[in-house]
Amino acid sequence: MIEERGRVVALDESGIWVETVQRSGCHSCAAKSGCGTGLLGDFWTKASQVRVSVAPETLRRIQLHDTAVIGIAENTLASGALLVYLAPLVTLVLGALAGQALGGVSGGELWAILGALGGFLLGAVCVRLYSHLQRNNPAMAPQFLRLEQGKPCVIPVTPLP
């Protein structure tokens, strides 16, 4: 199970909304203070909110600004990442090959470029369709694992304008 800590920003009748900060992988590197990639990762860090279902008996103990630990199965993350990255790439290459074959000897490069673009867009549409079909799949949703007591959440609370 891959875990992520976040701050509880809202409660509803059957779950919580957790705000997590998306960081680059550079935060675990020993050279992060002298690395430009780590600095850029800090610059582009952004917060996202996700809804997580919680059992009613546990929901009664949760309060706003608590630190919640949520998780997702490793195989779910790996298969999702494989689909998101590999499907557009494979369809791009297949589209380029099909375009080159359609273009023949003269003008094959332009057709290959157009085929690659079309293949990439087809792959992106397939990923979007798969995502839409899996939206209610409980295996794809993050799970509430536990509350961390006594540890303040390190995600800064931003005041509303």
mmCIF file of N, CA and C in Angstrom, residues 3-139:
data_model
loop_
_atom_site.group_PDB
_atom_site.id
_atom_site.type_symbol
_atom_site.label_atom_id
_atom_site.label_comp_id
_atom_site.label_asym_id
_atom_site.label_seq_id
_atom_site.Cartn_x
_atom_site.Cartn_y
_atom_site.Cartn_z
ATOM 1 N N GLU A 3 1.256 5.042 0.760
ATOM 2 C CA GLU A 3 0.578 5.953 1.684
ATOM 3 C C GLU A 3 0.920 7.402 1.389
ATOM 4 N N GLU A 4 -0.040 8.283 1.713
ATOM 5 C CA GLU A 4 0.143 9.724 1.595
ATOM 6 C C GLU A 4 -0.571 10.386 2.760
ATOM 7 N N ARG A 5 0.063 11.385 3.334
ATOM 8 C CA ARG A 5 -0.539 12.130 4.434
ATOM 9 C C ARG A 5 -1.165 13.402 3.897
ATOM 10 N N GLY A 6 -2.272 13.781 4.515
ATOM 11 C CA GLY A 6 -2.953 14.995 4.088
ATOM 12 C C GLY A 6 -3.771 15.572 5.214
ATOM 13 N N ARG A 7 -4.244 16.765 4.970
ATOM 14 C CA ARG A 7 -5.035 17.495 5.962
ATOM 15 C C ARG A 7 -6.511 17.363 5.601
ATOM 16 N N VAL A 8 -7.343 17.061 6.589
ATOM 17 C CA VAL A 8 -8.789 16.965 6.387
ATOM 18 C C VAL A 8 -9.327 18.383 6.224
ATOM 19 N N VAL A 9 -9.925 18.665 5.054
ATOM 20 C CA VAL A 9 -10.429 20.011 4.790
ATOM 21 C C VAL A 9 -11.950 20.084 4.789
ATOM 22 N N ALA A 10 -12.628 18.935 4.733
ATOM 23 C CA ALA A 10 -14.093 18.931 4.770
ATOM 24 C C ALA A 10 -14.579 17.552 5.185
ATOM 25 N N LEU A 11 -15.762 17.550 5.792
ATOM 26 C CA LEU A 11 -16.415 16.309 6.207
ATOM 27 C C LEU A 11 -17.795 16.274 5.571
ATOM 28 N N ASP A 12 -18.244 15.094 5.178
ATOM 29 C CA ASP A 12 -19.630 14.937 4.764
ATOM 30 C C ASP A 12 -20.195 13.690 5.438
ATOM 31 N N GLU A 13 -21.386 13.267 5.047
ATOM 32 C CA GLU A 13 -22.060 12.182 5.771
ATOM 33 C C GLU A 13 -21.399 10.823 5.618
ATOM 34 N N SER A 14 -20.608 10.603 4.575
ATOM 35 C CA SER A 14 -20.018 9.275 4.391
ATOM 36 C C SER A 14 -18.515 9.296 4.106
ATOM 37 N N GLY A 15 -17.896 10.454 4.207
ATOM 38 C CA GLY A 15 -16.466 10.505 3.914
ATOM 39 C C GLY A 15 -15.836 11.832 4.268
ATOM 40 N N ILE A 16 -14.583 11.968 3.874
ATOM 41 C CA ILE A 16 -13.831 13.188 4.150
ATOM 42 C C ILE A 16 -13.152 13.658 2.866
ATOM 43 N N TRP A 17 -12.825 14.928 2.841
ATOM 44 C CA TRP A 17 -12.017 15.503 1.772
ATOM 45 C C TRP A 17 -10.642 15.763 2.351
ATOM 46 N N VAL A 18 -9.634 15.191 1.700
ATOM 47 C CA VAL A 18 -8.261 15.300 2.186
ATOM 48 C C VAL A 18 -7.454 16.101 1.172
ATOM 49 N N GLU A 19 -6.707 17.083 1.678
ATOM 50 C CA GLU A 19 -5.833 17.887 0.824
ATOM 51 C C GLU A 19 -4.405 17.394 0.982
ATOM 52 N N THR A 20 -3.818 17.004 -0.137
ATOM 53 C CA THR A 20 -2.434 16.553 -0.126
ATOM 54 C C THR A 20 -1.617 17.478 -1.008
ATOM 55 N N VAL A 21 -0.320 17.523 -0.767
ATOM 56 C CA VAL A 21 0.567 18.337 -1.579
ATOM 57 C C VAL A 21 1.357 17.411 -2.473
ATOM 58 N N GLN A 22 1.266 17.632 -3.779
ATOM 59 C CA GLN A 22 2.003 16.815 -4.745
ATOM 60 C C GLN A 22 3.427 17.350 -4.820
ATOM 61 N N ARG A 23 4.384 16.499 -4.504
ATOM 62 C CA ARG A 23 5.786 16.878 -4.521
ATOM 63 C C ARG A 23 6.535 16.010 -5.511
ATOM 64 N N SER A 24 7.683 16.503 -5.906
ATOM 65 C CA SER A 24 8.525 15.691 -6.776
ATOM 66 C C SER A 24 9.235 14.645 -5.936
ATOM 67 N N GLY A 25 9.878 13.677 -6.574
ATOM 68 C CA GLY A 25 10.604 12.628 -5.874
ATOM 69 C C GLY A 25 11.889 13.122 -5.235
ATOM 70 N N CYS A 26 12.248 14.371 -5.469
ATOM 71 C CA CYS A 26 13.528 14.898 -4.997
ATOM 72 C C CYS A 26 13.550 15.154 -3.487
ATOM 73 N N HIS A 27 12.438 15.059 -2.809
ATOM 74 C CA HIS A 27 12.429 15.379 -1.388
ATOM 75 C C HIS A 27 13.101 14.316 -0.533
ATOM 76 N N SER A 28 13.386 13.171 -1.111
ATOM 77 C CA SER A 28 14.062 12.127 -0.342
ATOM 78 C C SER A 28 15.542 12.043 -0.690
ATOM 79 N N CYS A 29 16.004 12.856 -1.612
ATOM 80 C CA CYS A 29 17.398 12.799 -2.061
ATOM 81 C C CYS A 29 18.284 13.580 -1.089
ATOM 82 N N ALA A 30 19.491 13.088 -0.867
ATOM 83 C CA ALA A 30 20.421 13.748 0.048
ATOM 84 C C ALA A 30 20.971 15.046 -0.527
ATOM 85 N N ALA A 31 20.953 15.218 -1.837
ATOM 86 C CA ALA A 31 21.513 16.405 -2.473
ATOM 87 C C ALA A 31 20.443 17.434 -2.831
ATOM 88 N N LYS A 32 19.273 17.368 -2.217
ATOM 89 C CA LYS A 32 18.173 18.228 -2.635
ATOM 90 C C LYS A 32 18.450 19.713 -2.432
ATOM 91 N N SER A 33 19.302 20.082 -1.463
ATOM 92 C CA SER A 33 19.559 21.501 -1.226
ATOM 93 C C SER A 33 20.422 22.120 -2.315
ATOM 94 N N GLY A 34 21.214 21.328 -3.007
ATOM 95 C CA GLY A 34 22.083 21.866 -4.042
ATOM 96 C C GLY A 34 21.667 21.479 -5.444
ATOM 97 N N CYS A 35 20.442 21.049 -5.611
ATOM 98 C CA CYS A 35 19.993 20.525 -6.897
ATOM 99 C C CYS A 35 18.932 21.447 -7.486
ATOM 100 N N GLY A 36 19.105 21.815 -8.735
ATOM 101 C CA GLY A 36 18.130 22.676 -9.397
ATOM 102 C C GLY A 36 16.796 21.999 -9.616
ATOM 103 N N THR A 37 16.806 20.698 -9.842
ATOM 104 C CA THR A 37 15.555 19.966 -10.047
ATOM 105 C C THR A 37 14.696 20.009 -8.793
ATOM 106 N N GLY A 38 15.331 19.854 -7.625
ATOM 107 C CA GLY A 38 14.593 19.924 -6.370
ATOM 108 C C GLY A 38 13.979 21.292 -6.144
ATOM 109 N N LEU A 39 14.704 22.341 -6.507
ATOM 110 C CA LEU A 39 14.169 23.695 -6.362
ATOM 111 C C LEU A 39 12.997 23.929 -7.297
ATOM 112 N N LEU A 40 13.099 23.424 -8.531
ATOM 113 C CA LEU A 40 11.973 23.554 -9.450
ATOM 114 C C LEU A 40 10.770 22.758 -8.963
ATOM 115 N N GLY A 41 11.022 21.598 -8.368
ATOM 116 C CA GLY A 41 9.930 20.798 -7.819
ATOM 117 C C GLY A 41 9.198 21.530 -6.715
ATOM 118 N N ASP A 42 9.941 22.263 -5.878
ATOM 119 C CA ASP A 42 9.309 23.065 -4.831
ATOM 120 C C ASP A 42 8.482 24.194 -5.425
ATOM 121 N N PHE A 43 8.964 24.762 -6.524
ATOM 122 C CA PHE A 43 8.259 25.871 -7.164
ATOM 123 C C PHE A 43 6.939 25.413 -7.752
ATOM 124 N N TRP A 44 6.895 24.226 -8.349
ATOM 125 C CA TRP A 44 5.706 23.734 -9.016
ATOM 126 C C TRP A 44 4.814 22.891 -8.115
ATOM 127 N N THR A 45 5.117 22.813 -6.819
ATOM 128 C CA THR A 45 4.302 22.038 -5.888
ATOM 129 C C THR A 45 2.899 22.622 -5.827
ATOM 130 N N LYS A 46 1.902 21.742 -5.863
ATOM 131 C CA LYS A 46 0.529 22.211 -5.760
ATOM 132 C C LYS A 46 -0.279 21.253 -4.893
ATOM 133 N N ALA A 47 -1.324 21.778 -4.316
ATOM 134 C CA ALA A 47 -2.183 20.974 -3.451
ATOM 135 C C ALA A 47 -3.366 20.457 -4.263
ATOM 136 N N SER A 48 -3.823 19.266 -3.918
ATOM 137 C CA SER A 48 -5.018 18.712 -4.551
ATOM 138 C C SER A 48 -5.894 18.106 -3.460
ATOM 139 N N GLN A 49 -7.173 18.052 -3.735
ATOM 140 C CA GLN A 49 -8.117 17.504 -2.779
ATOM 141 C C GLN A 49 -8.759 16.261 -3.362
ATOM 142 N N VAL A 50 -8.945 15.269 -2.505
ATOM 143 C CA VAL A 50 -9.548 14.012 -2.924
ATOM 144 C C VAL A 50 -10.561 13.581 -1.860
ATOM 145 N N ARG A 51 -11.678 13.013 -2.326
ATOM 146 C CA ARG A 51 -12.688 12.516 -1.397
ATOM 147 C C ARG A 51 -12.395 11.061 -1.093
ATOM 148 N N VAL A 52 -12.472 10.719 0.188
ATOM 149 C CA VAL A 52 -12.182 9.369 0.647
ATOM 150 C C VAL A 52 -13.350 8.892 1.494
ATOM 151 N N SER A 53 -13.884 7.712 1.197
ATOM 152 C CA SER A 53 -14.953 7.138 2.009
ATOM 153 C C SER A 53 -14.394 6.641 3.332
ATOM 154 N N VAL A 54 -15.176 6.838 4.395
ATOM 155 C CA VAL A 54 -14.752 6.447 5.738
ATOM 156 C C VAL A 54 -15.919 5.749 6.432
ATOM 157 N N ALA A 55 -15.617 4.721 7.202
ATOM 158 C CA ALA A 55 -16.648 4.021 7.976
ATOM 159 C C ALA A 55 -17.287 4.990 8.976
ATOM 160 N N PRO A 56 -18.608 4.858 9.227
ATOM 161 C CA PRO A 56 -19.307 5.805 10.105
ATOM 162 C C PRO A 56 -18.714 5.908 11.514
ATOM 163 N N GLU A 57 -18.278 4.774 12.091
ATOM 164 C CA GLU A 57 -17.725 4.840 13.452
ATOM 165 C C GLU A 57 -16.399 5.601 13.484
ATOM 166 N N THR A 58 -15.633 5.526 12.423
ATOM 167 C CA THR A 58 -14.374 6.267 12.340
ATOM 168 C C THR A 58 -14.631 7.724 12.008
ATOM 169 N N LEU A 59 -15.635 7.979 11.206
ATOM 170 C CA LEU A 59 -15.961 9.341 10.787
ATOM 171 C C LEU A 59 -16.302 10.235 11.977
ATOM 172 N N ARG A 60 -16.905 9.659 13.009
ATOM 173 C CA ARG A 60 -17.260 10.442 14.196
ATOM 174 C C ARG A 60 -16.044 10.980 14.936
ATOM 175 N N ARG A 61 -14.892 10.309 14.808
ATOM 176 C CA ARG A 61 -13.669 10.736 15.508
ATOM 177 C C ARG A 61 -12.855 11.778 14.737
ATOM 178 N N ILE A 62 -13.183 11.991 13.478
ATOM 179 C CA ILE A 62 -12.380 12.877 12.631
ATOM 180 C C ILE A 62 -12.885 14.308 12.729
ATOM 181 N N GLN A 63 -11.931 15.240 12.816
ATOM 182 C CA GLN A 63 -12.250 16.667 12.861
ATOM 183 C C GLN A 63 -11.494 17.373 11.744
ATOM 184 N N LEU A 64 -11.928 18.576 11.434
ATOM 185 C CA LEU A 64 -11.227 19.372 10.426
ATOM 186 C C LEU A 64 -9.777 19.597 10.843
ATOM 187 N N HIS A 65 -8.895 19.634 9.892
ATOM 188 C CA HIS A 65 -7.451 19.874 10.050
ATOM 189 C C HIS A 65 -6.709 18.717 10.711
ATOM 190 N N ASP A 66 -7.368 17.573 10.911
ATOM 191 C CA ASP A 66 -6.644 16.381 11.365
ATOM 192 C C ASP A 66 -5.732 15.896 10.241
ATOM 193 N N THR A 67 -4.704 15.161 10.619
ATOM 194 C CA THR A 67 -3.822 14.559 9.623
ATOM 195 C C THR A 67 -4.310 13.143 9.349
ATOM 196 N N ALA A 68 -4.730 12.928 8.110
ATOM 197 C CA ALA A 68 -5.233 11.621 7.700
ATOM 198 C C ALA A 68 -4.205 10.952 6.801
ATOM 199 N N VAL A 69 -4.106 9.639 6.924
ATOM 200 C CA VAL A 69 -3.237 8.859 6.048
ATOM 201 C C VAL A 69 -4.148 8.075 5.119
ATOM 202 N N ILE A 70 -3.974 8.311 3.818
ATOM 203 C CA ILE A 70 -4.748 7.603 2.815
ATOM 204 C C ILE A 70 -3.786 6.751 1.986
ATOM 205 N N GLY A 71 -4.317 5.758 1.299
ATOM 206 C CA GLY A 71 -3.439 4.880 0.536
ATOM 207 C C GLY A 71 -4.128 4.291 -0.670
ATOM 208 N N ILE A 72 -3.303 3.773 -1.559
ATOM 209 C CA ILE A 72 -3.786 3.082 -2.747
ATOM 210 C C ILE A 72 -2.860 1.894 -2.984
ATOM 211 N N ALA A 73 -3.410 0.812 -3.482
ATOM 212 C CA ALA A 73 -2.630 -0.406 -3.690
ATOM 213 C C ALA A 73 -1.553 -0.183 -4.756
ATOM 214 N N GLU A 74 -0.399 -0.821 -4.553
ATOM 215 C CA GLU A 74 0.718 -0.659 -5.490
ATOM 216 C C GLU A 74 0.354 -1.112 -6.896
ATOM 217 N N ASN A 75 -0.346 -2.242 -7.009
ATOM 218 C CA ASN A 75 -0.683 -2.747 -8.343
ATOM 219 C C ASN A 75 -1.671 -1.825 -9.062
ATOM 220 N N THR A 76 -2.547 -1.157 -8.318
ATOM 221 C CA THR A 76 -3.465 -0.196 -8.925
ATOM 222 C C THR A 76 -2.695 0.988 -9.482
ATOM 223 N N LEU A 77 -1.750 1.494 -8.705
ATOM 224 C CA LEU A 77 -0.947 2.615 -9.164
ATOM 225 C C LEU A 77 -0.070 2.225 -10.343
ATOM 226 N N ALA A 78 0.539 1.053 -10.277
ATOM 227 C CA ALA A 78 1.423 0.612 -11.358
ATOM 228 C C ALA A 78 0.649 0.384 -12.653
ATOM 229 N N SER A 79 -0.492 -0.275 -12.572
ATOM 230 C CA SER A 79 -1.264 -0.526 -13.791
ATOM 231 C C SER A 79 -1.831 0.771 -14.363
ATOM 232 N N GLY A 80 -2.239 1.682 -13.501
ATOM 233 C CA GLY A 80 -2.727 2.981 -13.975
ATOM 234 C C GLY A 80 -1.635 3.794 -14.643
ATOM 235 N N ALA A 81 -0.454 3.817 -14.050
ATOM 236 C CA ALA A 81 0.665 4.552 -14.640
ATOM 237 C C ALA A 81 1.079 3.923 -15.966
ATOM 238 N N LEU A 82 1.079 2.604 -16.029
ATOM 239 C CA LEU A 82 1.431 1.912 -17.263
ATOM 240 C C LEU A 82 0.457 2.284 -18.377
ATOM 241 N N LEU A 83 -0.812 2.304 -18.063
ATOM 242 C CA LEU A 83 -1.818 2.659 -19.061
ATOM 243 C C LEU A 83 -1.680 4.114 -19.495
ATOM 244 N N VAL A 84 -1.534 5.016 -18.537
ATOM 245 C CA VAL A 84 -1.488 6.446 -18.850
ATOM 246 C C VAL A 84 -0.267 6.799 -19.694
ATOM 247 N N TYR A 85 0.867 6.181 -19.419
ATOM 248 C CA TYR A 85 2.082 6.515 -20.160
ATOM 249 C C TYR A 85 2.274 5.675 -21.418
ATOM 250 N N LEU A 86 1.896 4.410 -21.356
ATOM 251 C CA LEU A 86 2.195 3.520 -22.465
ATOM 252 C C LEU A 86 1.173 3.583 -23.593
ATOM 253 N N ALA A 87 -0.099 3.711 -23.291
ATOM 254 C CA ALA A 87 -1.126 3.709 -24.340
ATOM 255 C C ALA A 87 -0.930 4.846 -25.348
ATOM 256 N N PRO A 88 -0.749 6.104 -24.927
ATOM 257 C CA PRO A 88 -0.519 7.152 -25.933
ATOM 258 C C PRO A 88 0.783 6.952 -26.714
ATOM 259 N N LEU A 89 1.805 6.423 -26.061
ATOM 260 C CA LEU A 89 3.077 6.202 -26.742
ATOM 261 C C LEU A 89 2.950 5.127 -27.819
ATOM 262 N N VAL A 90 2.291 4.034 -27.489
ATOM 263 C CA VAL A 90 2.123 2.948 -28.460
ATOM 264 C C VAL A 90 1.254 3.407 -29.623
ATOM 265 N N THR A 91 0.163 4.103 -29.337
ATOM 266 C CA THR A 91 -0.701 4.568 -30.429
ATOM 267 C C THR A 91 -0.008 5.645 -31.265
ATOM 268 N N LEU A 92 0.861 6.441 -30.666
ATOM 269 C CA LEU A 92 1.643 7.417 -31.418
ATOM 270 C C LEU A 92 2.546 6.713 -32.426
ATOM 271 N N VAL A 93 3.279 5.700 -31.982
ATOM 272 C CA VAL A 93 4.186 4.972 -32.884
ATOM 273 C C VAL A 93 3.393 4.247 -33.967
ATOM 274 N N LEU A 94 2.309 3.593 -33.595
ATOM 275 C CA LEU A 94 1.491 2.900 -34.597
ATOM 276 C C LEU A 94 0.886 3.874 -35.600
ATOM 277 N N GLY A 95 0.453 5.038 -35.117
ATOM 278 C CA GLY A 95 -0.084 6.060 -36.019
ATOM 279 C C GLY A 95 0.979 6.584 -36.968
ATOM 280 N N ALA A 96 2.200 6.770 -36.473
ATOM 281 C CA ALA A 96 3.296 7.235 -37.335
ATOM 282 C C ALA A 96 3.608 6.194 -38.410
ATOM 283 N N LEU A 97 3.647 4.936 -38.020
ATOM 284 C CA LEU A 97 3.917 3.872 -38.998
ATOM 285 C C LEU A 97 2.800 3.781 -40.034
ATOM 286 N N ALA A 98 1.556 3.890 -39.584
ATOM 287 C CA ALA A 98 0.426 3.843 -40.515
ATOM 288 C C ALA A 98 0.444 5.054 -41.440
ATOM 289 N N GLY A 99 0.757 6.217 -40.909
ATOM 290 C CA GLY A 99 0.834 7.421 -41.735
ATOM 291 C C GLY A 99 1.943 7.336 -42.771
ATOM 292 N N GLN A 100 3.073 6.810 -42.377
ATOM 293 C CA GLN A 100 4.190 6.655 -43.312
ATOM 294 C C GLN A 100 3.828 5.668 -44.425
ATOM 295 N N ALA A 101 3.134 4.604 -44.056
ATOM 296 C CA ALA A 101 2.712 3.628 -45.064
ATOM 297 C C ALA A 101 1.688 4.238 -46.023
ATOM 298 N N LEU A 102 0.812 5.087 -45.517
ATOM 299 C CA LEU A 102 -0.178 5.749 -46.367
ATOM 300 C C LEU A 102 0.471 6.755 -47.307
ATOM 301 N N GLY A 103 1.499 7.435 -46.812
ATOM 302 C CA GLY A 103 2.151 8.468 -47.611
ATOM 303 C C GLY A 103 3.016 7.925 -48.720
ATOM 304 N N GLY A 104 3.438 6.704 -48.602
ATOM 305 C CA GLY A 104 4.296 6.118 -49.617
ATOM 306 C C GLY A 104 5.681 6.744 -49.614
ATOM 307 N N VAL A 105 6.333 6.689 -50.755
ATOM 308 C CA VAL A 105 7.708 7.184 -50.874
ATOM 309 C C VAL A 105 7.737 8.704 -50.821
ATOM 310 N N SER A 106 6.887 9.364 -51.581
ATOM 311 C CA SER A 106 6.888 10.831 -51.575
ATOM 312 C C SER A 106 5.834 11.325 -50.581
ATOM 313 N N GLY A 107 6.237 12.239 -49.743
ATOM 314 C CA GLY A 107 5.319 12.813 -48.754
ATOM 315 C C GLY A 107 5.077 11.927 -47.560
ATOM 316 N N GLY A 108 5.890 10.904 -47.374
ATOM 317 C CA GLY A 108 5.697 9.986 -46.255
ATOM 318 C C GLY A 108 5.959 10.627 -44.908
ATOM 319 N N GLU A 109 6.848 11.622 -44.882
ATOM 320 C CA GLU A 109 7.183 12.256 -43.602
ATOM 321 C C GLU A 109 6.008 13.049 -43.050
ATOM 322 N N LEU A 110 5.345 13.823 -43.902
ATOM 323 C CA LEU A 110 4.186 14.596 -43.458
ATOM 324 C C LEU A 110 3.078 13.663 -42.971
ATOM 325 N N TRP A 111 2.838 12.581 -43.713
ATOM 326 C CA TRP A 111 1.826 11.617 -43.296
ATOM 327 C C TRP A 111 2.213 10.922 -41.992
ATOM 328 N N ALA A 112 3.494 10.673 -41.803
ATOM 329 C CA ALA A 112 3.952 10.051 -40.555
ATOM 330 C C ALA A 112 3.712 10.983 -39.374
ATOM 331 N N ILE A 113 3.973 12.273 -39.583
ATOM 332 C CA ILE A 113 3.735 13.256 -38.510
ATOM 333 C C ILE A 113 2.251 13.340 -38.194
ATOM 334 N N LEU A 114 1.423 13.422 -39.223
ATOM 335 C CA LEU A 114 -0.027 13.479 -39.000
ATOM 336 C C LEU A 114 -0.542 12.193 -38.358
ATOM 337 N N GLY A 115 -0.013 11.059 -38.800
ATOM 338 C CA GLY A 115 -0.407 9.785 -38.195
ATOM 339 C C GLY A 115 0.007 9.695 -36.741
ATOM 340 N N ALA A 116 1.209 10.196 -36.423
ATOM 341 C CA ALA A 116 1.672 10.193 -35.032
ATOM 342 C C ALA A 116 0.776 11.068 -34.162
ATOM 343 N N LEU A 117 0.427 12.250 -34.670
ATOM 344 C CA LEU A 117 -0.456 13.144 -33.923
ATOM 345 C C LEU A 117 -1.828 12.506 -33.713
ATOM 346 N N GLY A 118 -2.367 11.911 -34.771
ATOM 347 C CA GLY A 118 -3.659 11.231 -34.646
ATOM 348 C C GLY A 118 -3.593 10.050 -33.692
ATOM 349 N N GLY A 119 -2.508 9.288 -33.770
ATOM 350 C CA GLY A 119 -2.348 8.157 -32.857
ATOM 351 C C GLY A 119 -2.237 8.594 -31.411
ATOM 352 N N PHE A 120 -1.493 9.668 -31.186
ATOM 353 C CA PHE A 120 -1.367 10.186 -29.823
ATOM 354 C C PHE A 120 -2.720 10.631 -29.281
ATOM 355 N N LEU A 121 -3.478 11.354 -30.109
ATOM 356 C CA LEU A 121 -4.810 11.805 -29.673
ATOM 357 C C LEU A 121 -5.744 10.619 -29.416
ATOM 358 N N LEU A 122 -5.646 9.595 -30.253
ATOM 359 C CA LEU A 122 -6.444 8.387 -30.035
ATOM 360 C C LEU A 122 -6.069 7.720 -28.710
ATOM 361 N N GLY A 123 -4.787 7.640 -28.414
ATOM 362 C CA GLY A 123 -4.339 7.074 -27.138
ATOM 363 C C GLY A 123 -4.829 7.879 -25.955
ATOM 364 N N ALA A 124 -4.805 9.210 -26.082
ATOM 365 C CA ALA A 124 -5.294 10.071 -25.001
ATOM 366 C C ALA A 124 -6.793 9.883 -24.780
ATOM 367 N N VAL A 125 -7.539 9.744 -25.868
ATOM 368 C CA VAL A 125 -8.983 9.507 -25.763
ATOM 369 C C VAL A 125 -9.249 8.151 -25.113
ATOM 370 N N CYS A 126 -8.458 7.148 -25.460
ATOM 371 C CA CYS A 126 -8.616 5.821 -24.843
ATOM 372 C C CYS A 126 -8.354 5.878 -23.336
ATOM 373 N N VAL A 127 -7.328 6.612 -22.925
ATOM 374 C CA VAL A 127 -7.035 6.760 -21.496
ATOM 375 C C VAL A 127 -8.186 7.466 -20.794
ATOM 376 N N ARG A 128 -8.710 8.509 -21.420
ATOM 377 C CA ARG A 128 -9.834 9.256 -20.835
ATOM 378 C C ARG A 128 -11.073 8.370 -20.722
ATOM 379 N N LEU A 129 -11.344 7.576 -21.751
ATOM 380 C CA LEU A 129 -12.488 6.668 -21.730
ATOM 381 C C LEU A 129 -12.323 5.615 -20.634
ATOM 382 N N TYR A 130 -11.136 5.034 -20.525
ATOM 383 C CA TYR A 130 -10.874 4.054 -19.473
ATOM 384 C C TYR A 130 -11.061 4.689 -18.091
ATOM 385 N N SER A 131 -10.572 5.896 -17.929
ATOM 386 C CA SER A 131 -10.735 6.604 -16.656
ATOM 387 C C SER A 131 -12.209 6.823 -16.342
ATOM 388 N N HIS A 132 -12.985 7.194 -17.354
ATOM 389 C CA HIS A 132 -14.417 7.415 -17.158
ATOM 390 C C HIS A 132 -15.130 6.115 -16.778
ATOM 391 N N LEU A 133 -14.746 5.015 -17.416
ATOM 392 C CA LEU A 133 -15.375 3.726 -17.123
ATOM 393 C C LEU A 133 -15.002 3.202 -15.736
ATOM 394 N N GLN A 134 -13.843 3.580 -15.224
ATOM 395 C CA GLN A 134 -13.372 3.100 -13.923
ATOM 396 C C GLN A 134 -13.689 4.051 -12.767
ATOM 397 N N ARG A 135 -14.446 5.107 -13.007
ATOM 398 C CA ARG A 135 -14.674 6.131 -11.976
ATOM 399 C C ARG A 135 -15.376 5.604 -10.727
ATOM 400 N N ASN A 136 -16.166 4.552 -10.852
ATOM 401 C CA ASN A 136 -16.869 3.996 -9.696
ATOM 402 C C ASN A 136 -16.237 2.705 -9.187
ATOM 403 N N ASN A 137 -15.074 2.362 -9.690
ATOM 404 C CA ASN A 137 -14.379 1.152 -9.264
ATOM 405 C C ASN A 137 -13.715 1.410 -7.911
ATOM 406 N N PRO A 138 -14.115 0.702 -6.849
ATOM 407 C CA PRO A 138 -13.538 0.967 -5.526
ATOM 408 C C PRO A 138 -12.038 0.679 -5.454
ATOM 409 N N ALA A 139 -11.534 -0.183 -6.315
ATOM 410 C CA ALA A 139 -10.095 -0.468 -6.299
ATOM 411 C C ALA A 139 -9.283 0.729 -6.777
#
